[in-house]
Tab-separated table of C-alpha atoms in Angstrom:
chain	number	residue	atom	x	y	z
A	1	MET	CA	83.930	47.513	168.216
A	2	ASN	CA	87.322	47.308	167.536
A	3	LEU	CA	88.242	50.120	165.839
A	4	ASN	CA	91.973	48.742	165.146
A	5	ASP	CA	90.999	45.481	163.354
A	6	ALA	CA	93.276	45.697	160.407
A	7	SER	CA	89.193	44.403	158.290
A	8	PHE	CA	87.527	47.412	159.549
A	9	GLU	CA	89.575	49.947	158.619
A	10	GLU	CA	89.941	48.275	154.964
A	11	LEU	CA	86.324	48.070	154.760
A	12	LEU	CA	85.780	52.805	156.101
A	13	ASN	CA	89.211	53.515	153.569
A	14	ALA	CA	86.677	51.412	150.395
A	15	LEU	CA	84.045	54.556	151.208
A	16	HIS	CA	83.674	56.748	148.875
A	17	ASP	CA	82.439	58.850	151.410
A	18	GLY	CA	84.760	60.357	154.142
A	19	VAL	CA	83.806	58.657	157.424
A	20	TYR	CA	84.725	60.297	160.797
A	21	ILE	CA	84.345	58.432	164.311
A	22	THR	CA	84.086	59.878	168.276
A	23	ASP	CA	83.582	58.287	171.448
A	24	GLY	CA	80.918	59.491	173.672
A	25	ASP	CA	82.884	62.414	174.543
A	26	GLY	CA	83.447	63.792	171.861
A	27	LYS	CA	87.617	62.457	170.847
A	28	THR	CA	88.459	61.448	167.843
A	29	LEU	CA	88.539	57.759	167.427
A	30	LYS	CA	89.193	57.275	163.739
A	31	VAL	CA	89.141	58.651	160.204
A	32	ASN	CA	89.194	57.571	156.965
A	33	GLN	CA	91.240	57.921	153.855
A	34	ALA	CA	88.465	59.536	151.943
A	35	TYR	CA	88.017	62.349	155.274
A	36	GLU	CA	91.587	62.979	154.293
A	37	ARG	CA	91.129	63.413	150.896
A	38	LEU	CA	87.436	65.603	151.152
A	39	THR	CA	89.098	67.945	153.807
A	40	GLY	CA	93.302	68.088	153.186
A	41	LEU	CA	93.444	67.551	156.101
A	42	SER	CA	95.520	64.424	158.648
A	43	GLY	CA	94.140	61.830	160.271
A	44	ALA	CA	97.661	61.301	162.403
A	45	ASP	CA	96.702	65.157	163.531
A	46	LEU	CA	92.869	64.482	164.511
A	47	LEU	CA	93.105	61.723	166.181
A	48	GLY	CA	92.952	61.598	170.319
A	49	ARG	CA	91.052	65.559	169.571
A	50	SER	CA	88.475	67.041	170.840
A	51	MET	CA	85.509	68.129	168.517
A	52	GLU	CA	85.332	71.297	170.776
A	53	GLU	CA	88.825	71.998	170.566
A	54	LEU	CA	88.558	71.814	166.771
A	55	VAL	CA	85.406	73.511	166.866
A	56	LYS	CA	87.623	76.275	168.900
A	57	GLU	CA	90.810	76.496	166.489
A	58	GLY	CA	88.733	77.206	163.632
A	59	VAL	CA	89.457	73.651	161.971
A	60	ILE	CA	86.025	73.204	161.041
A	61	SER	CA	82.748	75.328	161.598
A	62	GLN	CA	80.582	73.549	163.714
A	63	SER	CA	80.459	70.059	164.519
A	64	ALA	CA	77.559	67.712	163.919
A	65	THR	CA	78.784	64.952	166.833
A	66	LEU	CA	79.236	67.546	169.226
A	67	ARG	CA	75.285	68.303	168.287
A	68	VAL	CA	74.734	63.876	168.670
A	69	LEU	CA	75.539	64.378	171.856
A	70	HIS	CA	74.619	67.139	172.903
A	71	GLY	CA	70.576	65.847	171.636
A	72	GLY	CA	70.921	63.098	171.581
A	73	ARG	CA	69.760	61.658	168.041
A	74	PRO	CA	70.852	61.906	164.326
A	75	VAL	CA	72.120	65.487	163.130
A	76	SER	CA	72.834	66.719	159.678
A	77	VAL	CA	74.733	70.435	159.175
A	78	MET	CA	76.806	72.368	156.309
A	79	GLN	CA	80.229	72.346	157.619
A	80	SER	CA	83.017	74.891	156.143
A	81	LEU	CA	86.979	73.823	156.693
A	82	SER	CA	89.587	76.544	157.115
A	83	HIS	CA	90.038	76.536	153.486
A	84	GLY	CA	86.616	77.429	152.547
A	85	LYS	CA	85.615	73.679	151.355
A	86	LYS	CA	81.742	73.121	151.882
A	87	LEU	CA	80.503	69.728	153.096
A	88	LEU	CA	77.988	67.802	154.604
A	89	VAL	CA	77.979	66.013	157.360
A	90	SER	CA	75.633	63.230	158.583
A	91	ALA	CA	75.995	61.899	162.597
A	92	THR	CA	74.873	58.753	163.902
A	93	PRO	CA	75.080	58.004	167.682
A	94	ILE	CA	75.941	54.074	168.331
A	95	LEU	CA	74.322	53.739	171.924
A	96	ASP	CA	75.234	50.979	174.519
A	97	ALA	CA	73.128	47.963	176.137
A	98	GLY	CA	72.415	50.754	178.899
A	99	LYS	CA	71.420	53.331	176.227
A	100	ARG	CA	74.699	55.656	176.574
A	101	ILE	CA	76.442	57.104	173.902
A	102	SER	CA	79.643	55.137	173.305
A	103	TYR	CA	80.253	56.456	170.102
A	104	VAL	CA	79.211	58.872	167.399
A	105	VAL	CA	79.589	58.176	163.690
A	106	SER	CA	79.852	60.878	160.462
A	107	THR	CA	79.518	60.780	157.461
A	108	VAL	CA	81.647	63.178	154.849
A	109	ARG	CA	80.556	64.698	151.541
A	110	ASP	CA	81.699	66.946	149.382
A	111	MET	CA	78.713	69.532	148.271
A	112	THR	CA	80.730	72.181	146.609
A	113	GLU	CA	80.812	70.970	143.334
A	114	LEU	CA	77.428	69.595	143.130
A	115	LEU	CA	76.018	72.634	143.972
A	116	ARG	CA	78.111	74.397	141.732
A	117	MET	CA	77.783	73.179	138.680
A	118	LYS	CA	73.734	72.734	139.990
A	119	HIS	CA	73.834	76.349	140.090
A	120	GLU	CA	75.559	76.967	136.488
A	121	ARG	CA	72.926	74.375	135.224
A	122	ASP	CA	70.618	76.357	136.574
A	123	GLU	CA	72.244	80.417	134.924
A	124	LEU	CA	71.864	78.674	131.757
A	125	GLN	CA	68.475	77.709	131.877
A	126	GLN	CA	66.258	79.717	133.492
A	127	LEU	CA	67.981	82.068	135.947
A	128	LYS	CA	69.954	85.086	133.625
A	129	GLN	CA	65.876	85.419	131.917
A	130	LEU	CA	64.261	85.465	135.198
A	131	ARG	CA	67.167	87.818	136.342
A	132	ASN	CA	67.526	90.210	133.166
A	133	SER	CA	63.717	90.455	133.242
A	134	THR	CA	62.934	90.881	137.492
A	135	ALA	CA	64.185	94.435	137.499
A	136	LYS	CA	61.583	95.430	134.485
A	137	LEU	CA	58.984	93.626	136.747
A	138	HIS	CA	60.107	95.481	140.674
A	139	ALA	CA	61.030	99.041	138.420
A	140	GLY	CA	58.137	101.890	138.551
A	141	GLN	CA	55.024	101.161	140.493
A	142	GLN	CA	56.350	97.126	141.017
A	143	ASP	CA	54.471	95.144	139.348
A	144	ASN	CA	56.448	92.138	141.227
A	145	LEU	CA	56.258	88.624	139.446
A	146	LEU	CA	52.512	89.160	138.150
A	147	ARG	CA	54.862	90.125	134.562
A	148	SER	CA	57.113	86.939	135.167
A	149	PRO	CA	57.608	84.500	131.957
A	150	LEU	CA	56.826	82.028	134.754
A	151	MET	CA	53.925	83.553	136.212
A	152	ALA	CA	52.474	83.085	132.464
A	153	ASP	CA	53.678	79.527	132.274
A	154	GLN	CA	52.371	78.230	135.090
A	155	GLU	CA	48.339	77.720	135.765
A	156	VAL	CA	47.627	79.159	139.335
A	157	SER	CA	50.514	82.373	138.252
A	158	GLY	CA	48.740	82.773	135.184
A	159	ARG	CA	45.358	83.116	136.431
A	160	VAL	CA	46.735	85.794	139.047
A	161	LEU	CA	47.938	87.767	135.958
A	162	SER	CA	45.444	86.818	133.705
A	163	LEU	CA	42.301	87.721	136.258
A	164	ALA	CA	44.678	91.347	137.240
A	165	ARG	CA	44.283	91.648	134.083
A	166	GLN	CA	41.419	91.757	133.321
A	167	VAL	CA	39.227	92.861	135.765
A	168	ALA	CA	41.699	96.633	135.624
A	169	SER	CA	40.165	98.095	133.042
A	170	SER	CA	36.540	98.448	134.620
A	171	SER	CA	35.730	99.158	138.443
A	172	VAL	CA	34.026	95.912	139.975
A	173	LYS	CA	35.517	95.286	143.067
A	174	VAL	CA	38.486	92.581	144.114
A	175	LEU	CA	38.849	90.908	146.730
A	176	LEU	CA	42.785	89.656	147.157
A	177	GLN	CA	43.794	86.074	148.963
A	178	GLY	CA	46.439	84.868	150.018
A	179	GLU	CA	48.933	84.328	152.865
A	180	THR	CA	50.857	87.207	154.443
A	181	GLY	CA	53.644	88.634	152.802
A	182	VAL	CA	52.579	87.138	149.078
A	183	GLY	CA	52.367	90.939	148.224
A	184	LYS	CA	48.921	91.570	147.760
A	185	THR	CA	49.548	95.617	148.251
A	186	LEU	CA	51.273	95.500	144.855
A	187	VAL	CA	48.831	93.618	143.345
A	188	ALA	CA	46.352	95.844	144.304
A	189	GLN	CA	48.897	98.819	142.435
A	190	PHE	CA	49.237	96.695	138.975
A	191	ILE	CA	45.479	96.703	138.845
A	192	HIS	CA	45.016	100.494	139.846
A	193	ASN	CA	47.888	100.891	137.468
A	194	ALA	CA	46.410	99.149	134.825
A	195	SER	CA	43.780	100.786	135.728
A	196	PRO	CA	42.090	104.122	133.766
A	197	ARG	CA	41.699	105.514	137.181
A	198	ALA	CA	46.685	105.288	137.002
A	199	SER	CA	46.999	109.157	137.164
A	200	GLU	CA	44.718	109.652	140.344
A	201	PRO	CA	45.723	109.001	143.896
A	202	PHE	CA	45.766	105.262	144.926
A	203	LEU	CA	45.481	105.216	149.093
A	204	ALA	CA	46.253	102.066	151.272
A	205	LEU	CA	44.585	101.489	154.450
A	206	ASN	CA	45.778	98.155	157.204
A	207	CYS	CA	42.178	97.367	158.594
A	208	GLY	CA	43.926	95.710	161.547
A	209	ALA	CA	46.710	97.994	162.414
A	210	LEU	CA	43.926	101.063	164.256
A	211	PRO	CA	41.079	100.330	166.879
A	212	GLU	CA	37.965	100.841	165.522
A	213	ASN	CA	36.975	104.255	166.209
A	214	LEU	CA	40.067	105.406	164.489
A	215	ILE	CA	39.449	103.563	161.610
A	216	GLU	CA	35.999	105.484	161.026
A	217	ALA	CA	38.402	109.117	161.598
A	218	GLU	CA	40.119	107.687	158.730
A	219	LEU	CA	38.715	106.000	156.171
A	220	PHE	CA	35.183	108.512	156.520
A	221	GLY	CA	36.959	111.919	158.265
A	222	TYR	CA	35.665	113.246	160.546
A	223	ALA	CA	34.465	117.253	161.906
A	224	PRO	CA	35.552	120.140	163.499
A	225	GLY	CA	35.371	119.483	167.507
A	226	ALA	CA	33.735	115.707	166.434
A	227	PHE	CA	35.369	113.606	169.287
A	228	THR	CA	38.243	114.839	172.160
A	229	GLY	CA	41.231	115.209	170.462
A	230	ALA	CA	39.909	116.048	166.875
A	231	GLY	CA	41.482	118.811	165.266
A	232	PRO	CA	39.865	122.272	164.459
A	233	LYS	CA	39.253	121.935	160.816
A	234	GLY	CA	38.260	118.575	161.113
A	235	LYS	CA	40.090	115.838	158.307
A	236	ARG	CA	39.137	114.412	154.859
A	237	GLY	CA	39.043	110.698	154.563
A	238	LEU	CA	40.762	108.563	152.884
A	239	LEU	CA	37.968	107.686	150.399
A	240	GLU	CA	37.585	111.443	149.790
A	241	LEU	CA	41.167	111.529	149.219
A	242	ALA	CA	40.406	108.762	147.020
A	243	HIS	CA	38.080	110.273	144.759
A	244	HIS	CA	38.339	109.530	141.179
A	245	GLY	CA	40.897	106.769	142.511
A	246	THR	CA	41.669	103.840	144.071
A	247	LEU	CA	41.255	103.164	148.039
A	248	PHE	CA	43.448	99.909	149.215
A	249	LEU	CA	41.722	98.260	152.370
A	250	ASP	CA	44.113	95.078	153.498
A	251	GLU	CA	43.225	92.830	156.204
A	252	ILE	CA	39.456	93.470	155.970
A	253	GLY	CA	38.649	90.476	157.951
A	254	ASP	CA	39.867	92.752	161.054
A	255	LEU	CA	37.080	95.772	160.434
A	256	PRO	CA	35.191	96.169	163.223
A	257	LEU	CA	31.072	95.421	162.447
A	258	PRO	CA	29.719	99.450	162.779
A	259	VAL	CA	32.857	100.534	160.026
A	260	GLN	CA	31.535	97.050	158.388
A	261	VAL	CA	27.962	99.553	157.964
A	262	LYS	CA	29.059	102.599	157.560
A	263	LEU	CA	31.654	101.112	154.433
A	264	LEU	CA	28.769	98.091	152.803
A	265	LYS	CA	26.316	102.140	152.544
A	266	VAL	CA	29.679	103.688	150.898
A	267	ILE	CA	29.646	100.738	148.150
A	268	GLU	CA	25.986	100.723	147.451
A	269	GLU	CA	25.217	104.914	147.457
A	270	ASN	CA	28.525	106.335	146.815
A	271	ARG	CA	28.039	108.873	149.697
A	272	PHE	CA	28.650	109.269	153.487
A	273	ILE	CA	28.706	111.393	156.404
A	274	PRO	CA	32.105	112.618	158.139
A	275	VAL	CA	32.264	111.217	161.835
A	276	GLY	CA	30.611	114.089	163.755
A	277	GLY	CA	28.821	116.221	160.356
A	278	LEU	CA	26.448	116.912	159.325
A	279	GLU	CA	27.093	116.599	155.470
A	280	LEU	CA	27.212	114.066	152.852
A	281	LYS	CA	30.265	113.632	150.407
A	282	GLU	CA	29.555	111.740	147.861
A	283	VAL	CA	32.616	109.800	145.821
A	284	ASP	CA	33.714	107.679	143.238
A	285	VAL	CA	36.400	105.677	144.450
A	286	ARG	CA	37.216	102.069	142.995
A	287	ILE	CA	37.311	99.387	146.435
A	288	ILE	CA	40.214	96.846	147.031
A	289	SER	CA	40.591	94.595	149.260
A	290	ALA	CA	42.275	92.011	151.086
A	291	THR	CA	42.636	88.999	153.625
A	292	HIS	CA	44.702	86.651	154.275
A	293	HIS	CA	41.589	85.177	156.551
A	294	ASP	CA	38.530	83.063	155.178
A	295	LEU	CA	35.953	85.517	154.791
A	296	LYS	CA	33.441	82.997	154.512
A	297	GLN	CA	34.186	81.143	157.924
A	298	ARG	CA	34.452	84.752	159.315
A	299	VAL	CA	30.865	84.901	158.336
A	300	ALA	CA	29.367	81.779	159.512
A	301	GLN	CA	31.098	82.947	163.402
A	302	GLY	CA	29.268	86.591	162.422
A	303	SER	CA	32.096	89.001	162.944
A	304	PHE	CA	31.882	89.739	159.467
A	305	ARG	CA	28.566	91.224	157.248
A	306	ALA	CA	27.226	88.341	154.549
A	307	ASP	CA	26.148	91.433	152.453
A	308	LEU	CA	28.987	93.159	152.605
A	309	TYR	CA	31.336	89.959	151.505
A	310	TYR	CA	29.782	89.572	148.859
A	311	ARG	CA	29.739	93.011	147.936
A	312	LEU	CA	33.253	93.253	147.666
A	313	ASN	CA	33.843	89.171	146.360
A	314	VAL	CA	33.029	90.133	143.056
A	315	VAL	CA	35.981	89.240	141.705
A	316	PRO	CA	38.463	86.738	144.128
A	317	ILE	CA	41.769	87.061	143.353
A	318	HIS	CA	43.984	84.245	144.944
A	319	ILE	CA	47.518	84.812	145.638
A	320	PRO	CA	50.425	82.153	145.536
A	321	ALA	CA	52.512	81.512	148.377
A	322	LEU	CA	55.803	81.985	147.184
A	323	ARG	CA	57.003	78.620	148.114
A	324	GLU	CA	54.576	77.787	145.496
A	325	ARG	CA	56.241	79.210	142.820
A	326	ARG	CA	59.927	78.021	144.151
A	327	GLU	CA	61.273	79.811	140.133
A	328	GLU	CA	61.014	83.167	141.562
A	329	ILE	CA	63.038	83.429	144.521
A	330	ALA	CA	66.391	83.475	142.617
A	331	PRO	CA	65.900	86.194	140.330
A	332	LEU	CA	64.130	88.463	143.965
A	333	LEU	CA	66.973	87.216	145.557
A	334	HIS	CA	69.566	88.872	143.207
A	335	TYR	CA	66.962	91.777	142.609
A	336	TYR	CA	67.344	92.510	146.589
A	337	LEU	CA	70.857	92.085	146.358
A	338	ASP	CA	71.325	94.452	143.896
A	339	ARG	CA	69.049	97.036	145.059
A	340	PHE	CA	70.032	96.800	148.596
A	341	ASN	CA	74.022	97.223	147.415
A	342	THR	CA	73.136	99.994	146.447
A	343	ARG	CA	71.375	101.715	149.242
A	344	TYR	CA	73.957	100.522	151.519
A	345	GLU	CA	77.143	101.023	149.062
A	346	ARG	CA	78.267	97.716	149.366
A	347	GLN	CA	79.278	94.432	146.905
A	348	VAL	CA	77.978	92.050	149.084
A	349	ARG	CA	77.976	88.619	146.713
A	350	TRP	CA	75.689	85.171	147.588
A	351	SER	CA	77.656	81.878	148.407
A	352	LEU	CA	76.670	79.138	146.055
A	353	GLU	CA	76.465	77.186	148.900
A	354	ALA	CA	73.946	80.022	150.900
A	355	LEU	CA	71.918	80.617	147.670
A	356	ASP	CA	70.678	76.994	147.472
A	357	LEU	CA	69.783	77.296	151.404
A	358	MET	CA	67.856	80.244	150.547
A	359	CYS	CA	66.040	78.436	147.551
A	360	GLU	CA	65.512	75.412	149.323
A	361	TYR	CA	63.858	77.545	152.435
A	362	ALA	CA	60.037	77.726	152.896
A	363	TRP	CA	59.707	81.075	152.996
A	364	PRO	CA	57.293	81.181	155.509
A	365	GLY	CA	56.508	85.214	155.447
A	366	ASN	CA	56.955	84.812	151.685
A	367	ILE	CA	58.173	87.908	149.245
A	368	ARG	CA	57.914	90.569	152.834
A	369	GLU	CA	60.499	88.347	154.461
A	370	LEU	CA	62.457	87.771	151.745
A	371	ILE	CA	63.208	91.428	151.794
A	372	ASN	CA	63.805	91.566	155.731
A	373	VAL	CA	66.546	88.843	155.275
A	374	VAL	CA	68.010	90.039	152.044
A	375	GLU	CA	69.042	93.871	153.767
A	376	ARG	CA	69.354	92.450	157.099
A	377	LEU	CA	72.885	89.654	155.034
A	378	VAL	CA	73.636	92.920	153.105
A	379	VAL	CA	73.554	94.957	156.200
A	380	THR	CA	75.710	92.607	158.503
A	381	ASN	CA	78.135	91.296	155.986
A	382	GLN	CA	81.656	91.907	156.836
A	383	THR	CA	83.683	89.882	154.363
A	384	GLY	CA	81.823	90.928	150.817
A	385	THR	CA	80.288	87.564	150.228
A	386	VAL	CA	77.468	85.746	152.248
A	387	GLU	CA	77.982	82.121	153.494
A	388	ALA	CA	75.919	79.721	153.933
A	389	LEU	CA	77.021	79.976	157.816
A	390	ASP	CA	75.786	83.664	157.442
A	391	MET	CA	72.107	82.558	157.070
A	392	PRO	CA	69.547	83.006	159.939
A	393	GLU	CA	69.294	80.033	162.146
A	394	GLU	CA	65.279	79.330	160.560
A	395	ILE	CA	67.436	78.876	157.071
A	396	LEU	CA	70.462	77.479	158.028
A	397	ASP	CA	68.594	74.688	160.155
A	398	LEU	CA	68.980	71.318	157.861
A	399	ASN	CA	66.740	69.426	161.176
A	400	PRO	CA	62.797	70.410	160.250
A	401	PRO	CA	60.630	69.648	162.567
A	402	ASP	CA	58.413	67.279	159.863
A	403	THR	CA	61.471	65.423	160.242
A	404	ASN	CA	61.287	64.378	163.948
A	405	GLY	CA	64.656	65.521	164.716
A	406	THR	CA	65.992	63.069	162.772
A	407	GLY	CA	68.186	65.179	160.003
A	408	LEU	CA	68.082	65.512	156.812
A	409	PRO	CA	64.883	62.864	155.986
A	410	LEU	CA	66.284	59.639	154.900
A	411	ARG	CA	65.777	59.567	150.987
A	412	LYS	CA	67.031	63.714	151.165
A	413	VAL	CA	70.517	62.352	152.186
A	414	VAL	CA	70.401	59.550	150.178
A	415	GLU	CA	69.967	61.080	146.938
A	416	ASN	CA	72.374	63.765	147.842
A	417	ALA	CA	74.735	61.122	148.851
A	418	GLU	CA	74.156	59.278	144.984
A	419	ARG	CA	74.591	62.552	143.560
A	420	THR	CA	77.918	63.067	144.771
A	421	ALA	CA	79.009	60.159	143.781
A	422	ILE	CA	77.989	59.534	140.150
A	423	ARG	CA	78.575	62.902	139.387
A	424	ALA	CA	82.279	62.742	141.249
A	425	ALA	CA	82.175	58.471	139.486
A	426	LEU	CA	81.607	60.468	135.640
A	427	ARG	CA	84.359	63.101	136.215
A	428	GLU	CA	87.032	60.688	136.996
A	429	HIS	CA	85.673	58.012	134.068
A	430	LYS	CA	84.019	59.500	131.637
A	431	THR	CA	81.052	57.864	130.490
A	432	THR	CA	78.512	56.428	132.474
A	433	ARG	CA	79.706	52.789	131.576
A	434	LEU	CA	82.429	53.169	133.138
A	435	ALA	CA	80.744	55.220	136.370
A	436	ALA	CA	78.699	52.454	137.010
A	437	LYS	CA	81.487	49.880	136.730
A	438	ALA	CA	83.202	52.027	139.506
A	439	LEU	CA	79.898	52.438	141.707
A	440	GLY	CA	79.208	48.694	141.215
A	441	VAL	CA	75.927	49.381	139.743
A	442	SER	CA	74.400	48.901	136.235
A	443	GLN	CA	74.280	51.781	133.852
A	444	ALA	CA	70.925	51.043	133.521
A	445	THR	CA	70.834	52.970	137.113
A	446	VAL	CA	73.449	55.455	136.776
A	447	VAL	CA	71.171	57.106	133.297
A	448	GLN	CA	68.179	56.378	134.842
A	449	LYS	CA	68.914	58.533	137.949
A	450	MET	CA	70.574	61.433	136.355
A	451	LYS	CA	66.983	61.777	134.317
A	452	ARG	CA	65.298	61.274	137.326
A	453	TRP	CA	67.338	64.274	139.095
A	454	GLU	CA	67.121	66.769	135.397
A	455	GLN	CA	63.156	66.434	134.991
A	456	SER	CA	62.861	66.953	138.963
A	457	ASP	CA	65.148	69.774	138.912
C-alpha cells in the first residue's frame, strides 16, 4: 500500500467519513481531510505520533486502533475528543502475508448531531408525555409502569395491566412470572393496593433467601422453646401477621418440599399450627406468589408439588422484561435520576450520548439493575454530567458476544453511517433531490431510507 500516492490521497480526501491509518505499531501514517474537519485536529500534528501517546495526552479518550492491535480483530468504540465532540470509530486490521498486522484503518463518523436530533424528536413525540406520567407511576405505593399509557397500548403489557386490575377485586390466587428484577414485587403491591384489603398489611417473603427451618418459622411462627435459639415468648409468623391482608411469596419455586406441604394445608383450610405449637390458628390471607423458574418443569422434576402449583396458579400473569418495553427505559432513567439527585442533593444530568447508550442496552437485570446503575452514576459523578464514557463496562461495550467479536453488527455500522451522511447532506443542501445528487444516489433512495428509519424508530 503506497500511502503517499497522489491518487490514493485524492481518494481518501473525497470520502465523507474521516479516515485514520496507522502502522502495525500504532504510529500515525495518514489522516484525510474529513478527519481533520470532524475532529478539529491537524493532520500535520498527528503524523508520526503513536496512538498510546495521543491517549495519554488526552487528545482522544480511547483508541480503537490500540484495541485492534491488542485483540487482532475489528473493533468499534465511542470516542470523546478533548473539546467534547463524540465520534463513532470503527477500526479494521490489514494483515500481511505472515498474518501480522501491517496497518490499522479506522473510519470516523460524527455521532453528536445525529444523537441530538434523535433525542429532540423523541422528546417531542413521547419523552415529555412519559416523563410527566412517570412520577405518578412511582409515587406513593409505586405502581411502577403498569399505569403507563404505553403499557396499555402494547398487547403484552396491556394484558398485564388488565389482569392485575381485574384480579385485584377478589382474593383469587395469582402467580406472577418473569425474569429477576422485572418488578414482580411492585405488581403484587399494585394488586394489594387496588383490592379491598388495601388498608390491611402487605407482607413479603423471599422463599429462596432463607434455609428450610427459618422459612418455616418465618411463615408459621413458633411456640416458646420450640427449638434451640427460639425466643422465650415465641414468635408470630407472617401468615398470622398478614391476617386480613396479603402475603407475597417471592421465588416460590425455591420453597422446600416439607414447607410446601404445610402451605398447601393453609391454602385448603385457612389454618395452621405454629412450629412446636399445639394450637390451631385460623387466618384470612390472600396469597400472591412469584417465580422466575418454570414451575411446570419443577413439578416434572419432583421438586415442586403439583397440587400446590395448581392451587397457586389460578391466574398466571407474565411480566415482560424491560428490553421488551424499551419505550419505558428513558422515562425510568429520568425518574430515578431525579429521585437520586434529590436523595443525595446532587444536580447530575444525562448527556445525550449516555442516554442513548442506556436506551440501547438490554438491561438483563431489568428495573433492579437500572436503579442500581443510576444510583451509582449519580453518587460517583464529579462533573455534573454523566457522559458515555462514564457508563459501566457492560453498557459501554460496543462489541457484544453475539457479534462474534467483530465489533458492531455490520448492518448497524452501515445504517449509522448512512444516517449521518444523509442528514449531513440534507443540512447542507436543504432538499432531498440535491442531497441525493451530492451523495451519488437517487432521490427515491434517500426518501425510502428516511421513511424506514422513522418507522423503525
